[in-house]
Amino acid sequence: MAPSACAACRSQRKKCSDECLLAPHFPSDDLQKFALVQKVYGFNNVLKMLKDVKAEQRADVVKSLVYEATARMEDPVYGCTREIHQLQKRIAEQESKLAAYP
Amino acid sequence: MAPSACAACRSQRKKCSDECLLAPHFPSDDLQKFALVQKVYGFNNVLKMLKDVKAEQRADVVKSLVYEATARMEDPVYGCTREIHQLQKRIAEQESKLAAYP
């Protein structure tokens, strides 16, 4: 394992190369970020989800995976669907208020 | 493999028992439902997420995982965070409208 292996390669105790697709998104100084998505999706699935999109989309994939994994850790039952329900409820409340105006 | 093995056990080509934790949620007549969550989270992670909660919460875990996995299949970059952003945008628009009233 190179001293500079990315957080993802470190989790697998393997060498990290210049071509490592995970390295730009999971730097070695933030092990927690990869540990989080790995716990929810698994190493291979994270890698596959990044491989399946264009290079310029990968940062957004990582951001959304981190967001969803964080929500799943905070709420193991509903994950980020809890937030979706809360937002939908708020929209319905606002709609009722707006309906009261001409 | 028993002919009645649940969709999850079928995916692993293994026997399904009366104690199978996945069977109540992934019946053998709906292979697609398990295939979907397996593709995003992997077999072991789905099993672990169900094990980690109380029995009466498992149906809701499955529902939220299916929801999030469906969103990830439809939008491999943003998954269900796209819906969250759209809902937040709508709330902001409604707030602007409400602010115009006394």
mmCIF file of C-alpha atoms in Angstrom:
data_model
loop_
_atom_site.group_PDB
_atom_site.id
_atom_site.type_symbol
_atom_site.label_atom_id
_atom_site.label_comp_id
_atom_site.label_asym_id
_atom_site.label_seq_id
_atom_site.Cartn_x
_atom_site.Cartn_y
_atom_site.Cartn_z
ATOM 1 C CA MET A 1 0.000 0.000 0.000
ATOM 2 C CA ALA A 2 1.483 3.301 -1.097
ATOM 3 C CA PRO A 3 1.593 5.881 1.698
ATOM 4 C CA SER A 4 -0.538 8.091 -0.503
ATOM 5 C CA ALA A 5 -3.179 5.463 -1.326
ATOM 6 C CA CYS A 6 -6.644 6.974 -1.441
ATOM 7 C CA ALA A 7 -9.175 6.261 1.293
ATOM 8 C CA ALA A 8 -10.956 3.703 -0.920
ATOM 9 C CA CYS A 9 -7.788 1.747 -1.762
ATOM 10 C CA ARG A 10 -6.729 1.913 1.890
ATOM 11 C CA SER A 11 -10.004 0.252 2.867
ATOM 12 C CA GLN A 12 -9.064 -2.647 0.567
ATOM 13 C CA ARG A 13 -5.395 -2.572 1.614
ATOM 14 C CA LYS A 14 -4.347 -2.304 -1.986
ATOM 15 C CA LYS A 15 -2.112 -0.071 -4.044
ATOM 16 C CA CYS A 16 -3.533 3.084 -5.500
ATOM 17 C CA SER A 17 -2.516 4.126 -9.001
ATOM 18 C CA ASP A 18 -2.590 7.353 -10.963
ATOM 19 C CA GLU A 19 -5.543 5.899 -12.849
ATOM 20 C CA CYS A 20 -7.522 5.147 -9.678
ATOM 21 C CA LEU A 21 -11.039 6.308 -10.357
ATOM 22 C CA LEU A 22 -11.862 6.699 -6.676
ATOM 23 C CA ALA A 23 -8.776 8.679 -5.629
ATOM 24 C CA PRO A 24 -9.964 12.132 -6.786
ATOM 25 C CA HIS A 25 -13.094 11.778 -4.663
ATOM 26 C CA PHE A 26 -11.827 9.950 -1.612
ATOM 27 C CA PRO A 27 -8.534 11.497 -0.471
ATOM 28 C CA SER A 28 -6.422 9.685 2.103
ATOM 29 C CA ASP A 29 -6.971 12.422 4.688
ATOM 30 C CA ASP A 30 -10.706 11.708 4.899
ATOM 31 C CA LEU A 31 -11.137 8.005 5.629
ATOM 32 C CA GLN A 32 -14.584 8.571 7.110
ATOM 33 C CA LYS A 33 -16.111 9.759 3.833
ATOM 34 C CA PHE A 34 -15.326 6.512 2.026
ATOM 35 C CA ALA A 35 -16.121 4.363 5.077
ATOM 36 C CA LEU A 36 -19.611 5.865 5.051
ATOM 37 C CA VAL A 37 -20.498 5.070 1.434
ATOM 38 C CA GLN A 38 -18.752 1.705 1.671
ATOM 39 C CA LYS A 39 -20.901 0.740 4.641
ATOM 40 C CA VAL A 40 -24.129 1.443 2.767
ATOM 41 C CA TYR A 41 -23.242 0.503 -0.827
ATOM 42 C CA GLY A 42 -20.096 -1.632 -0.597
ATOM 43 C CA PHE A 43 -16.758 -1.032 -2.317
ATOM 44 C CA ASN A 44 -17.642 -2.730 -5.605
ATOM 45 C CA ASN A 45 -20.971 -0.961 -6.002
ATOM 46 C CA VAL A 46 -19.446 2.469 -5.372
ATOM 47 C CA LEU A 47 -16.753 1.744 -7.961
ATOM 48 C CA LYS A 48 -19.358 0.468 -10.429
ATOM 49 C CA MET A 49 -21.596 3.497 -9.978
ATOM 50 C CA LEU A 50 -18.649 5.783 -10.736
ATOM 51 C CA LYS A 51 -17.565 3.702 -13.740
ATOM 52 C CA ASP A 52 -21.070 3.829 -15.203
ATOM 53 C CA VAL A 53 -21.127 7.611 -15.623
ATOM 54 C CA LYS A 54 -19.012 10.173 -17.467
ATOM 55 C CA ALA A 55 -15.868 11.439 -15.738
ATOM 56 C CA GLU A 56 -17.325 14.930 -15.283
ATOM 57 C CA GLN A 57 -20.385 13.502 -13.497
ATOM 58 C CA ARG A 58 -18.459 11.523 -10.879
ATOM 59 C CA ALA A 59 -18.118 14.318 -8.324
ATOM 60 C CA ASP A 60 -21.930 14.672 -8.316
ATOM 61 C CA VAL A 61 -22.399 10.913 -7.972
ATOM 62 C CA VAL A 62 -20.097 10.924 -4.934
ATOM 63 C CA LYS A 63 -21.914 13.906 -3.437
ATOM 64 C CA SER A 64 -25.326 12.264 -3.790
ATOM 65 C CA LEU A 65 -24.068 8.909 -2.471
ATOM 66 C CA VAL A 66 -22.533 10.616 0.582
ATOM 67 C CA TYR A 67 -25.793 12.490 1.137
ATOM 68 C CA GLU A 68 -27.940 9.370 0.935
ATOM 69 C CA ALA A 69 -25.520 7.259 3.011
ATOM 70 C CA THR A 70 -25.430 9.947 5.726
ATOM 71 C CA ALA A 71 -29.239 9.972 5.831
ATOM 72 C CA ARG A 72 -29.302 6.162 6.038
ATOM 73 C CA MET A 73 -26.854 6.205 8.965
ATOM 74 C CA GLU A 74 -28.952 8.825 10.761
ATOM 75 C CA ASP A 75 -32.212 7.047 10.009
ATOM 76 C CA PRO A 76 -31.675 3.328 9.309
ATOM 77 C CA VAL A 77 -35.394 2.821 8.612
ATOM 78 C CA TYR A 78 -36.314 5.642 6.238
ATOM 79 C CA GLY A 79 -32.961 7.013 5.042
ATOM 80 C CA CYS A 80 -33.452 10.131 2.953
ATOM 81 C CA THR A 81 -37.055 9.214 2.132
ATOM 82 C CA ARG A 82 -37.855 10.780 5.515
ATOM 83 C CA GLU A 83 -36.690 14.160 4.198
ATOM 84 C CA ILE A 84 -38.727 13.664 1.007
ATOM 85 C CA HIS A 85 -41.874 13.048 3.073
ATOM 86 C CA GLN A 86 -41.211 16.077 5.265
ATOM 87 C CA LEU A 87 -40.707 18.316 2.228
ATOM 88 C CA GLN A 88 -43.878 16.975 0.587
ATOM 89 C CA LYS A 89 -45.821 17.675 3.785
ATOM 90 C CA ARG A 90 -44.493 21.230 3.877
ATOM 91 C CA ILE A 91 -45.493 21.794 0.235
ATOM 92 C CA ALA A 92 -49.028 20.583 1.012
ATOM 93 C CA GLU A 93 -49.215 22.968 3.984
ATOM 94 C CA GLN A 94 -48.050 25.887 1.852
ATOM 95 C CA GLU A 95 -50.545 24.958 -0.855
ATOM 96 C CA SER A 96 -53.364 25.119 1.707
ATOM 97 C CA LYS A 97 -52.213 28.575 2.765
ATOM 98 C CA LEU A 98 -51.936 29.767 -0.835
ATOM 99 C CA ALA A 99 -55.404 28.412 -1.599
ATOM 100 C CA ALA A 100 -56.832 30.744 1.042
ATOM 101 C CA TYR A 101 -55.736 33.767 -1.020
ATOM 102 C CA PRO A 102 -57.612 34.995 -4.064
ATOM 103 C CA MET B 1 -32.882 -24.372 -4.104
ATOM 104 C CA ALA B 2 -36.425 -24.946 -2.902
ATOM 105 C CA PRO B 3 -39.033 -24.116 -5.559
ATOM 106 C CA SER B 4 -40.467 -21.627 -3.099
ATOM 107 C CA ALA B 5 -37.158 -19.911 -2.281
ATOM 108 C CA CYS B 6 -37.642 -16.152 -1.939
ATOM 109 C CA ALA B 7 -36.336 -13.788 -4.613
ATOM 110 C CA ALA B 8 -33.289 -12.913 -2.462
ATOM 111 C CA CYS B 9 -32.298 -16.564 -1.852
ATOM 112 C CA ARG B 10 -32.879 -17.318 -5.532
ATOM 113 C CA SER B 11 -30.410 -14.606 -6.452
ATOM 114 C CA GLN B 12 -27.820 -16.439 -4.342
ATOM 115 C CA ARG B 13 -28.965 -19.890 -5.537
ATOM 116 C CA LYS B 14 -29.392 -21.012 -1.972
ATOM 117 C CA LYS B 15 -32.085 -22.640 0.095
ATOM 118 C CA CYS B 16 -34.652 -20.447 1.780
ATOM 119 C CA SER B 17 -35.808 -21.337 5.287
ATOM 120 C CA ASP B 18 -38.808 -20.436 7.420
ATOM 121 C CA GLU B 19 -36.513 -18.132 9.354
ATOM 122 C CA CYS B 20 -35.320 -16.278 6.226
ATOM 123 C CA LEU B 21 -35.406 -12.636 7.099
ATOM 124 C CA LEU B 22 -35.695 -11.535 3.471
ATOM 125 C CA ALA B 23 -38.516 -13.871 2.403
ATOM 126 C CA PRO B 24 -41.433 -11.810 3.796
ATOM 127 C CA HIS B 25 -40.277 -8.793 1.783
ATOM 128 C CA PHE B 26 -39.005 -10.373 -1.423
ATOM 129 C CA PRO B 27 -41.479 -13.024 -2.603
ATOM 130 C CA SER B 28 -40.453 -15.418 -5.351
ATOM 131 C CA ASP B 29 -43.017 -13.994 -7.757
ATOM 132 C CA ASP B 30 -41.285 -10.600 -7.854
ATOM 133 C CA LEU B 31 -37.635 -11.200 -8.757
ATOM 134 C CA GLN B 32 -37.250 -7.662 -10.071
ATOM 135 C CA LYS B 33 -37.821 -6.025 -6.676
ATOM 136 C CA PHE B 34 -34.861 -7.790 -5.081
ATOM 137 C CA ALA B 35 -32.704 -7.475 -8.200
ATOM 138 C CA LEU B 36 -33.156 -3.715 -7.963
ATOM 139 C CA VAL B 37 -31.987 -3.282 -4.358
ATOM 140 C CA GLN B 38 -29.266 -5.890 -4.846
ATOM 141 C CA LYS B 39 -27.871 -3.944 -7.773
ATOM 142 C CA VAL B 40 -27.544 -0.754 -5.736
ATOM 143 C CA TYR B 41 -26.756 -2.054 -2.237
ATOM 144 C CA GLY B 42 -25.596 -5.656 -2.717
ATOM 145 C CA PHE B 43 -27.071 -8.777 -1.092
ATOM 146 C CA ASN B 44 -25.060 -8.602 2.146
ATOM 147 C CA ASN B 45 -25.798 -4.929 2.759
ATOM 148 C CA VAL B 46 -29.547 -5.376 2.249
ATOM 149 C CA LEU B 47 -29.514 -8.301 4.690
ATOM 150 C CA LYS B 48 -27.463 -6.307 7.196
ATOM 151 C CA MET B 49 -29.736 -3.262 6.998
ATOM 152 C CA LEU B 50 -32.733 -5.494 7.747
ATOM 153 C CA LYS B 51 -30.928 -7.276 10.598
ATOM 154 C CA ASP B 52 -29.982 -3.980 12.196
ATOM 155 C CA VAL B 53 -33.582 -2.865 12.819
ATOM 156 C CA LYS B 54 -36.558 -4.278 14.699
ATOM 157 C CA ALA B 55 -38.746 -6.840 12.923
ATOM 158 C CA GLU B 56 -41.684 -4.434 12.716
ATOM 159 C CA GLN B 57 -39.515 -1.810 10.980
ATOM 160 C CA ARG B 58 -38.282 -4.069 8.194
ATOM 161 C CA ALA B 59 -41.166 -3.474 5.784
ATOM 162 C CA ASP B 60 -40.415 0.273 5.928
ATOM 163 C CA VAL B 61 -36.684 -0.312 5.408
ATOM 164 C CA VAL B 62 -37.458 -2.345 2.281
ATOM 165 C CA LYS B 63 -39.879 0.311 1.022
ATOM 166 C CA SER B 64 -37.313 3.083 1.420
ATOM 167 C CA LEU B 65 -34.500 1.013 -0.130
ATOM 168 C CA VAL B 66 -36.692 0.182 -3.135
ATOM 169 C CA TYR B 67 -37.593 3.875 -3.459
ATOM 170 C CA GLU B 68 -33.974 5.028 -3.345
ATOM 171 C CA ALA B 69 -32.732 2.235 -5.618
ATOM 172 C CA THR B 70 -35.433 3.041 -8.174
ATOM 173 C CA ALA B 71 -34.389 6.696 -8.133
ATOM 174 C CA ARG B 72 -30.720 5.684 -8.551
ATOM 175 C CA MET B 73 -31.570 3.509 -11.567
ATOM 176 C CA GLU B 74 -33.565 6.359 -13.130
ATOM 177 C CA ASP B 75 -30.906 8.935 -12.351
ATOM 178 C CA PRO B 76 -27.463 7.355 -11.866
ATOM 179 C CA VAL B 77 -25.893 10.723 -11.050
ATOM 180 C CA TYR B 78 -28.242 12.279 -8.497
ATOM 181 C CA GLY B 79 -30.466 9.394 -7.368
ATOM 182 C CA CYS B 80 -33.219 10.642 -5.085
ATOM 183 C CA THR B 81 -31.296 13.789 -4.170
ATOM 184 C CA ARG B 82 -32.710 15.169 -7.431
ATOM 185 C CA GLU B 83 -36.216 14.928 -5.994
ATOM 186 C CA ILE B 84 -35.039 16.568 -2.757
ATOM 187 C CA HIS B 85 -33.646 19.520 -4.715
ATOM 188 C CA GLN B 86 -36.824 19.841 -6.788
ATOM 189 C CA LEU B 87 -39.000 19.819 -3.660
ATOM 190 C CA GLN B 88 -36.751 22.408 -1.974
ATOM 191 C CA LYS B 89 -37.005 24.621 -5.046
ATOM 192 C CA ARG B 90 -40.797 24.352 -5.021
ATOM 193 C CA ILE B 91 -40.911 25.272 -1.316
ATOM 194 C CA ALA B 92 -38.809 28.362 -2.011
ATOM 195 C CA GLU B 93 -41.152 29.370 -4.856
ATOM 196 C CA GLN B 94 -44.209 28.937 -2.641
ATOM 197 C CA GLU B 95 -42.519 30.954 0.105
ATOM 198 C CA SER B 96 -41.966 33.818 -2.332
ATOM 199 C CA LYS B 97 -45.641 33.734 -3.268
ATOM 200 C CA LEU B 98 -46.736 33.619 0.380
ATOM 201 C CA ALA B 99 -44.426 36.524 1.212
ATOM 202 C CA ALA B 100 -46.370 38.702 -1.260
ATOM 203 C CA TYR B 101 -49.486 38.400 0.882
ATOM 204 C CA PRO B 102 -50.037 40.376 4.052
#
